[in-house]
């Protein structure tokens, strides 16, 4: 048994017991009330379910298992996955063991590539990525064991087995799609001696003599790993998994939500916006010119991508971590300069505009300029990178939901007629 599974096996019974007692003591207490306007506006702010892998505070941002994000930006993606699942950072032994487990499941089956080759040449990389995941559904251990009558207590283990196998393949799938979709030549085989992010960099075929692109991808895959349970992708995958659809179905469902421009696709939209600024002004504009440019966009009824958030009310610490990286590694780059200037301009513009509740940058505002610098210029690929990372959070949440026996998601909707007659 893997050391990760062993650690979870040791932890789960105590958490099950704790929650049983909590339900006994406080089961009838209220944690939220729902107003009519919340019912018509994306259920914003309603506390309606539990997610322990991470939480998002309006004024501090992402906190992973009690650790504020900016305290742990140095850890590797494999470490953050262990942390999301167990609440602990792995020991050296546990980390080696997890890396070995990932390394033994790197190969994406040939039939997946054949399915992807059959798609139109201009298919969006997110469609290819999600199709690739769904095509592998027949590999699911959970589904096979379920068909044979697996007892409920074993669900979480089968979800974890599927989750590790799927996560291990995602850099291979993503990098293969990158090369296929953007005519970069034949796929590059994974290297089982490399770590998760390093393997991705290796398989893209992009140059990285100094190792800085590897460092960026480690940070990128770490920062995007989870954002509590209520965002579109996490909530979609949570809902689908609650029907006991296996992780291939549930992760792909979540990522279909991530592909929306108000969610993960904002990273593509954001770099597109930054490059448009660059083209318009043939370089870095003045502060006044950029302010006017932003107002024109708002007046045309378009959002400023990479700004605003449903929960955050401060600059996103994931944005700050990327800006720190940029200041260290690509300070004088002109595209990065525009991102930096937007940070000085957009919050003031959005405040004056008066609509967005949060005028500050989110995770998607800075990442594109860094990827672009390192040669990953095809911005409609960027949400695939977000997806590779966010799958860690979805899978961690799923493992715990099955371990705790959380039932099928089924909130009650009401009709407008009901509101008129009953409120
Ligand atoms: N630019 C312009 N208008 C914005 C805005 C922005 N960046 N952010 C919010 N607004 C507008 C909303 O469109 C809304 O307008 P209407 O009343 O006309 O519909 C109004 O301000 C109020 O919205 P809000 O309550 O502040 O924000 P929501 O919780 O409804 O939406 C989000 C949050 C992220 C979808 C929104 O801020 C947005 O569209 N941002 C730009 C896209 C983006 O960066 N998304 C990525 C988020 C992070 C991620 O999931 O990856």
Coordinates of C-alpha atoms and ligand atoms in Angstrom, one line a residue:
X1 CA 0.0 0.0 0.0
X2 CA 1.3 3.5 -0.8
X3 CA 2.4 5.7 2.1
X4 CA -0.2 8.3 1.1
X5 CA -3.0 5.7 1.4
X6 CA -1.6 4.4 4.6
X7 CA -1.6 8.0 6.1
X8 CA -5.2 8.4 5.0
X9 CA -6.2 5.0 6.4
X10 CA -4.8 6.2 9.8
X11 CA -6.6 9.5 9.6
X12 CA -10.0 8.7 8.2
X13 CA -11.6 6.8 11.2
X14 CA -10.9 9.7 13.6
X15 CA -12.4 12.3 11.3
X16 CA -15.5 10.0 10.7
X17 CA -15.9 9.8 14.4
X18 CA -15.4 13.6 14.9
X19 CA -18.1 14.3 12.3
X20 CA -20.5 11.8 13.8
X21 CA -20.2 13.5 17.2
X22 CA -20.5 17.0 15.6
X23 CA -23.7 16.0 13.8
X24 CA -25.0 14.5 17.1
X25 CA -24.2 17.7 19.0
X26 CA -24.9 20.4 16.4
X27 CA -26.8 18.7 13.6
X28 CA -29.9 21.0 14.0
X29 CA -28.0 24.3 14.3
X30 CA -28.2 26.8 11.4
X31 CA -25.0 27.8 9.4
X32 CA -26.8 30.0 6.8
X33 CA -30.0 31.5 5.7
X34 CA -31.1 32.1 2.1
X35 CA -32.6 35.3 0.8
X36 CA -34.7 35.7 -2.3
X37 CA -31.9 37.7 -4.0
X38 CA -29.3 35.0 -3.2
X39 CA -31.6 32.4 -4.8
X40 CA -31.6 34.5 -8.0
X41 CA -27.9 35.3 -8.0
X42 CA -25.7 32.2 -8.1
X43 CA -26.3 31.2 -4.5
X44 CA -23.5 33.7 -3.6
X45 CA -22.5 33.5 0.0
X46 CA -24.8 30.7 1.1
X47 CA -22.9 28.3 3.4
X48 CA -24.4 25.0 2.3
X49 CA -21.8 22.2 2.4
X50 CA -18.4 21.3 3.7
X51 CA -15.0 21.3 2.1
X52 CA -11.9 20.7 4.3
X53 CA -9.1 20.7 1.7
X54 CA -8.9 24.5 1.6
X55 CA -10.8 27.6 2.4
X56 CA -10.9 31.1 0.9
X57 CA -11.1 34.1 3.1
X58 CA -12.3 37.4 1.6
X59 CA -9.3 39.4 2.9
X60 CA -6.5 36.8 2.8
X61 CA -7.4 34.5 0.0
X62 CA -6.5 30.8 -0.2
X63 CA -5.7 28.8 2.9
X64 CA -4.7 25.2 2.3
X65 CA -5.4 23.0 5.3
X66 CA -4.8 25.9 7.7
X67 CA -1.7 27.2 5.9
X68 CA -2.0 30.6 4.2
X69 CA -0.9 30.2 0.6
X70 CA 1.9 32.8 0.7
X71 CA 3.6 30.7 3.5
X72 CA 3.9 27.6 1.3
X73 CA 4.6 28.9 -2.3
X74 CA 7.9 27.0 -2.1
X75 CA 6.4 23.5 -2.0
X76 CA 6.1 21.2 -5.0
X77 CA 2.8 20.2 -6.6
X78 CA 3.2 16.6 -5.3
X79 CA 3.6 18.1 -1.8
X80 CA 0.5 20.2 -2.1
X81 CA -1.5 17.2 -3.2
X82 CA -0.4 15.2 -0.1
X83 CA -1.2 18.3 2.0
X84 CA -4.7 18.7 0.5
X85 CA -5.5 15.0 1.2
X86 CA -3.9 14.5 4.6
X87 CA -3.5 17.9 6.1
X88 CA 0.2 17.2 6.5
X89 CA 3.3 18.0 4.4
X90 CA 4.9 14.7 3.3
X91 CA 8.1 13.4 4.8
X92 CA 11.0 12.8 2.4
X93 CA 10.0 9.1 2.3
X94 CA 6.3 9.8 1.7
X95 CA 7.2 12.3 -1.1
X96 CA 9.5 9.8 -2.8
X97 CA 6.8 7.2 -2.6
X98 CA 4.2 9.5 -4.1
X99 CA 6.6 10.5 -6.9
X100 CA 7.2 6.8 -7.7
X101 CA 3.5 6.1 -7.8
X102 CA 2.9 9.0 -10.2
X103 CA 5.9 7.8 -12.3
X104 CA 4.4 4.3 -12.8
X105 CA 1.2 5.7 -14.4
X106 CA 2.5 8.3 -16.9
X107 CA 1.4 6.7 -20.1
X108 CA -1.7 7.9 -21.9
X109 CA -3.2 5.0 -23.9
X110 CA -3.0 5.1 -27.7
X111 CA -6.7 5.1 -28.2
X112 CA -6.9 8.5 -26.5
X113 CA -4.5 10.0 -29.1
X114 CA -6.5 8.4 -31.9
X115 CA -9.7 10.0 -30.5
X116 CA -8.0 13.4 -30.3
X117 CA -6.5 13.1 -33.8
X118 CA -10.0 12.5 -35.2
X119 CA -11.2 15.9 -33.9
X120 CA -11.2 19.0 -36.2
X121 CA -7.7 20.6 -36.3
X122 CA -9.0 23.9 -34.7
X123 CA -10.6 22.2 -31.7
X124 CA -10.0 24.2 -28.5
X125 CA -7.3 22.6 -26.3
X126 CA -9.7 22.4 -23.4
X127 CA -12.2 20.4 -25.5
X128 CA -9.3 18.1 -26.4
X129 CA -8.1 17.8 -22.8
X130 CA -11.6 17.0 -21.4
X131 CA -12.3 14.6 -24.2
X132 CA -9.0 12.8 -23.5
X133 CA -10.0 12.4 -19.8
X134 CA -13.5 11.2 -20.6
X135 CA -12.1 8.8 -23.2
X136 CA -10.1 7.1 -20.4
X137 CA -13.2 6.5 -18.3
X138 CA -13.1 2.8 -19.1
X139 CA -9.9 2.6 -17.1
X140 CA -11.7 3.4 -13.8
X141 CA -11.0 1.1 -10.9
X142 CA -13.9 2.6 -9.0
X143 CA -16.4 1.8 -11.7
X144 CA -15.1 -1.8 -12.1
X145 CA -15.1 -2.4 -8.3
X146 CA -18.5 -0.8 -8.0
X147 CA -19.9 -3.1 -10.6
X148 CA -18.7 -6.1 -8.5
X149 CA -20.4 -4.8 -5.4
X150 CA -17.6 -3.0 -3.5
X151 CA -18.7 -2.1 0.0
X152 CA -19.2 1.6 0.7
X153 CA -16.3 1.8 3.2
X154 CA -13.9 1.0 0.3
X155 CA -15.1 3.8 -2.1
X156 CA -12.6 6.3 -1.1
X157 CA -9.7 4.0 -1.8
X158 CA -10.9 3.3 -5.3
X159 CA -11.4 7.0 -5.9
X160 CA -7.8 7.6 -4.7
X161 CA -6.5 4.8 -7.0
X162 CA -8.3 6.4 -9.9
X163 CA -7.2 9.9 -8.9
X164 CA -3.5 9.0 -8.7
X165 CA -3.6 7.2 -12.1
X166 CA -5.4 10.1 -13.7
X167 CA -3.3 12.9 -12.2
X168 CA -0.1 11.1 -13.2
X169 CA -1.3 11.2 -16.8
X170 CA -2.5 14.8 -17.0
X171 CA 0.9 16.4 -17.7
X172 CA 1.5 13.7 -20.5
X173 CA -2.0 14.4 -21.9
X174 CA -1.6 18.2 -21.7
X175 CA 1.9 18.3 -23.2
X176 CA 0.8 15.9 -26.0
X177 CA -2.2 18.1 -26.8
X178 CA 0.1 21.1 -26.9
X179 CA 2.4 19.5 -29.5
X180 CA -0.4 18.0 -31.5
X181 CA -2.7 21.1 -31.6
X182 CA 0.1 23.6 -32.3
X183 CA 2.1 21.5 -34.8
X184 CA 5.2 21.2 -32.6
X185 CA 6.2 17.8 -34.0
X186 CA 5.7 14.3 -32.6
X187 CA 4.8 13.8 -29.0
X188 CA 7.7 13.5 -26.5
X189 CA 7.7 10.5 -24.2
X190 CA 7.5 11.1 -20.5
X191 CA 10.6 10.6 -18.4
X192 CA 10.0 8.7 -15.2
X193 CA 12.9 10.2 -13.4
X194 CA 11.4 13.7 -13.6
X195 CA 8.9 15.3 -11.2
X196 CA 5.4 16.2 -12.2
X197 CA 6.1 19.8 -13.4
X198 CA 9.6 18.8 -14.8
X199 CA 8.0 16.1 -16.9
X200 CA 5.5 18.5 -18.3
X201 CA 8.2 21.0 -19.3
X202 CA 10.2 18.2 -20.8
X203 CA 7.2 16.9 -22.9
X204 CA 6.3 20.3 -24.3
X205 CA 9.8 20.4 -25.9
X206 CA 10.2 24.1 -24.9
X207 CA 13.7 25.1 -24.0
X208 CA 14.6 25.5 -20.4
X209 CA 18.4 25.7 -20.0
X210 CA 18.3 27.7 -16.8
X211 CA 15.5 25.7 -15.2
X212 CA 13.4 28.8 -14.6
X213 CA 10.5 27.5 -16.7
X214 CA 10.5 24.4 -14.5
X215 CA 10.4 26.6 -11.4
X216 CA 7.5 28.6 -12.9
X217 CA 5.5 25.4 -13.7
X218 CA 6.1 24.1 -10.2
X219 CA 4.7 27.3 -8.8
X220 CA 1.9 27.4 -11.4
X221 CA 0.8 23.8 -10.6
X222 CA 1.0 24.4 -6.9
X223 CA -0.9 27.7 -6.9
X224 CA -3.9 26.5 -8.9
X225 CA -4.5 23.3 -6.9
X226 CA -7.7 24.1 -5.1
X227 CA -9.9 27.0 -4.1
X228 CA -12.4 25.6 -1.6
X229 CA -15.6 23.8 -2.7
X230 CA -18.1 26.3 -4.1
X231 CA -16.3 27.5 -7.3
X232 CA -17.9 26.3 -10.6
X233 CA -15.4 23.5 -11.3
X234 CA -15.1 22.2 -7.8
X235 CA -18.9 22.3 -7.3
X236 CA -19.6 20.7 -10.7
X237 CA -17.2 17.8 -10.0
X238 CA -18.5 17.5 -6.4
X239 CA -22.1 17.2 -7.8
X240 CA -21.2 14.7 -10.5
X241 CA -19.1 12.6 -8.1
X242 CA -21.9 12.5 -5.6
X243 CA -23.9 10.4 -8.1
X244 CA -21.0 7.9 -7.8
X245 CA -19.8 8.8 -11.2
X246 CA -16.1 7.9 -11.2
X247 CA -13.3 10.5 -11.2
X248 CA -12.9 10.4 -15.0
X249 CA -16.5 11.6 -15.3
X250 CA -16.3 14.0 -12.4
X251 CA -13.0 15.6 -13.2
X252 CA -14.0 16.1 -16.8
X253 CA -17.3 17.6 -15.7
X254 CA -15.5 20.1 -13.4
X255 CA -13.1 21.0 -16.1
X256 CA -15.9 21.8 -18.5
X257 CA -16.9 24.4 -16.0
X258 CA -13.3 25.7 -15.8
X259 CA -13.4 26.2 -19.5
X260 CA -15.8 29.1 -19.1
X261 CA -14.5 32.7 -19.6
X262 CA -15.7 33.8 -16.2
X263 CA -13.7 31.0 -14.5
X264 CA -10.5 29.3 -15.7
X265 CA -10.6 30.5 -19.3
X266 CA -10.1 34.0 -17.9
X267 CA -6.3 33.3 -18.0
X268 CA -6.5 33.0 -21.8
X269 CA -8.7 36.0 -22.1
X270 CA -6.4 38.0 -19.9
X271 CA -3.2 37.4 -21.9
X272 CA -5.2 38.1 -25.1
X273 CA -6.2 41.5 -23.5
X274 CA -2.6 42.3 -22.5
X275 CA -1.3 41.5 -26.0
X276 CA -4.0 43.7 -27.5
X277 CA -2.8 46.5 -25.3
X278 CA 0.8 45.8 -26.4
X279 CA -0.3 45.9 -30.1
X280 CA -2.4 49.0 -29.7
X281 CA 0.4 51.0 -28.1
X282 CA 3.4 49.2 -29.7
X283 CA 4.7 48.6 -26.2
X284 CA 4.0 49.9 -22.7
X285 CA 1.3 52.6 -22.7
X286 CA 1.2 55.6 -20.4
X287 CA -1.0 55.2 -17.2
X288 CA -3.5 57.7 -18.7
X289 CA -3.7 55.9 -22.0
X290 CA -4.2 52.5 -20.3
X291 CA -6.9 54.0 -18.1
X292 CA -8.8 55.2 -21.1
X293 CA -8.3 51.8 -22.9
X294 CA -9.9 50.0 -19.9
X295 CA -12.8 52.5 -19.8
X296 CA -13.5 51.8 -23.5
X297 CA -13.6 48.1 -22.8
X298 CA -16.0 48.6 -19.9
X299 CA -18.2 51.0 -21.9
X300 CA -18.4 48.3 -24.6
X301 CA -20.0 46.0 -22.0
X302 CA -17.0 43.8 -21.6
X303 CA -15.3 42.6 -18.4
X304 CA -11.7 43.3 -17.5
X305 CA -10.4 39.7 -17.4
X306 CA -8.3 38.7 -14.4
X307 CA -10.0 41.2 -12.1
X308 CA -12.9 40.7 -9.7
X309 CA -13.9 37.6 -7.7
X310 CA -17.0 36.1 -6.2
X311 CA -15.4 35.5 -2.8
X312 CA -12.2 37.5 -2.6
X313 CA -12.1 41.2 -1.6
X314 CA -8.4 41.7 -1.8
X315 CA -5.6 41.2 -4.3
X316 CA -5.4 37.4 -4.8
X317 CA -2.3 36.0 -3.0
X318 CA -1.9 33.7 -6.1
X319 CA -1.5 36.9 -8.2
X320 CA 1.0 38.3 -5.7
X321 CA 3.0 35.0 -5.9
X322 CA 3.2 35.3 -9.7
X323 CA 4.1 39.0 -9.5
X324 CA 7.0 38.1 -7.0
X325 CA 8.2 35.4 -9.5
X326 CA 8.0 37.9 -12.4
X327 CA 9.9 40.6 -10.4
X328 CA 12.7 38.0 -9.7
X329 CA 13.0 36.4 -13.1
X330 CA 11.6 38.7 -15.9
X331 CA 11.4 42.2 -14.4
X332 CA 12.2 44.0 -17.6
X333 CA 9.9 42.2 -19.9
X334 CA 7.5 44.5 -21.7
X335 CA 4.5 42.2 -21.5
X336 CA 5.0 41.6 -17.8
X337 CA 5.4 45.4 -17.5
X338 CA 1.8 45.8 -18.9
X339 CA 0.5 43.3 -16.3
X340 CA 2.2 45.4 -13.6
X341 CA 0.8 48.6 -15.0
X342 CA -2.7 47.1 -15.2
X343 CA -2.5 46.4 -11.5
X344 CA -1.8 50.1 -10.9
X345 CA -4.7 51.2 -13.2
X346 CA -7.6 48.6 -13.1
X347 CA -8.6 48.6 -9.4
X348 CA -9.1 52.4 -9.6
X349 CA -11.1 52.1 -12.8
X350 CA -13.3 49.3 -11.5
X351 CA -13.9 51.2 -8.2
X352 CA -15.0 54.3 -10.2
X353 CA -17.1 52.1 -12.5
X354 CA -18.9 51.0 -9.3
X355 CA -20.1 47.5 -10.3
X356 CA -17.5 44.9 -9.4
X357 CA -17.6 44.1 -5.7
X358 CA -13.9 43.2 -5.8
X359 CA -11.8 45.5 -7.9
X360 CA -8.6 43.5 -7.3
X361 CA -6.7 41.1 -9.5
X362 CA -7.3 37.3 -9.3
X363 CA -5.0 34.4 -10.2
X364 CA -5.6 34.8 -13.9
X365 CA -4.2 38.4 -14.2
X366 CA -0.5 37.6 -14.2
X367 CA 0.1 33.9 -15.1
X368 CA -0.1 34.4 -18.9
X369 CA 2.7 37.0 -19.1
X370 CA 5.1 34.5 -17.4
X371 CA 4.1 31.6 -19.6
X372 CA 4.5 33.8 -22.7
X373 CA 8.0 34.9 -21.6
X374 CA 9.1 31.2 -21.4
X375 CA 7.9 30.5 -24.9
X376 CA 4.4 29.1 -24.2
X377 CA 2.8 31.7 -26.4
X378 CA -0.4 29.9 -27.5
X379 CA -2.7 31.4 -24.9
X380 CA -5.8 29.3 -25.7
X381 CA -3.7 26.4 -24.2
X382 CA -3.5 28.2 -20.8
X383 CA -6.6 26.8 -19.2
X384 CA -5.3 23.3 -19.8
X385 CA -2.5 24.2 -17.3
X386 CA -5.0 25.4 -14.8
X387 CA -6.9 22.1 -15.3
X388 CA -3.8 19.9 -14.7
X389 CA -3.4 21.6 -11.4
X390 CA -7.0 22.0 -10.3
X391 CA -7.6 18.3 -10.8
X392 CA -5.6 17.7 -7.6
X393 CA -8.2 19.7 -5.6
X394 CA -11.2 18.0 -7.2
X395 CA -9.8 14.5 -6.5
X396 CA -8.8 15.3 -2.9
X397 CA -12.3 16.6 -2.2
X398 CA -13.8 13.5 -3.8
X399 CA -11.7 11.1 -1.7
X400 CA -12.9 12.7 1.5
X401 CA -16.5 13.0 0.3
X402 CA -16.6 9.2 -0.2
X403 CA -14.7 8.6 3.0
X404 CA -17.3 10.5 4.9
X405 CA -20.2 9.0 3.1
X406 CA -21.6 12.3 1.8
X407 CA -24.8 11.5 -0.1
X408 CA -25.9 12.5 -3.6
X409 CA -26.2 16.4 -4.0
X410 CA -29.8 17.4 -4.4
X411 CA -30.7 20.9 -3.1
X412 CA -34.3 22.0 -3.6
X413 CA -35.2 24.6 -6.2
X414 CA -38.3 26.7 -5.9
X415 CA -40.5 28.4 -8.6
X416 CA -41.0 32.1 -8.9
X417 CA -44.7 31.4 -8.3
X418 CA -43.7 29.8 -5.0
X419 CA -41.6 32.8 -3.9
X420 CA -44.5 35.2 -4.8
X421 CA -47.0 33.1 -2.8
X422 CA -44.9 32.0 0.2
X423 CA -42.6 34.8 1.1
Ligands
LIG1 N1 -14.8 43.8 -15.2 C1 -16.0 44.4 -15.4 N2 -17.1 44.1 -14.7 C2 -17.0 43.3 -13.7 C3 -15.8 42.7 -13.3 C4 -14.6 42.9 -14.1 N3 -13.5 42.3 -13.9 N4 -16.0 41.9 -12.3 C5 -17.3 42.0 -11.9 N5 -17.9 42.9 -12.8 C6 -19.3 43.2 -12.9 C7 -20.1 42.0 -13.1 O1 -20.1 41.6 -14.4 C8 -21.5 42.4 -12.5 O2 -22.1 43.2 -13.5 P1 -23.7 43.1 -13.8 O3 -24.3 43.5 -12.5 O4 -23.9 44.0 -15.0 O5 -24.0 41.6 -14.1 C9 -21.1 43.3 -11.4 O6 -19.7 43.7 -11.6 C10 -21.1 42.6 -10.0 O7 -20.4 41.4 -10.1 P2 -19.6 40.8 -8.8 O8 -20.7 40.5 -7.8 O9 -18.6 41.8 -8.3 O10 -18.9 39.6 -9.3 P3 -19.5 38.1 -9.5 O11 -19.3 37.4 -8.2 O12 -20.9 38.1 -10.1 O13 -18.5 37.5 -10.6 C11 -16.4 37.1 -11.6 C12 -17.2 37.2 -10.3 C13 -15.0 36.6 -11.3 C14 -17.1 36.2 -12.6 C15 -16.3 38.6 -12.2 O14 -15.5 39.4 -11.3 C16 -15.7 38.6 -13.6 O15 -16.4 38.4 -14.6 N6 -14.3 38.8 -13.7 C17 -13.6 38.8 -14.9 C18 -13.4 37.4 -15.4 C19 -12.4 36.7 -14.5 O16 -11.3 37.2 -14.2 N7 -12.7 35.5 -14.0 C20 -11.7 34.6 -13.3 C21 -12.0 34.4 -11.8 C22 -11.0 33.5 -11.2 C23 -11.2 32.1 -11.7 O17 -12.3 31.5 -11.4 O18 -10.3 31.6 -12.3

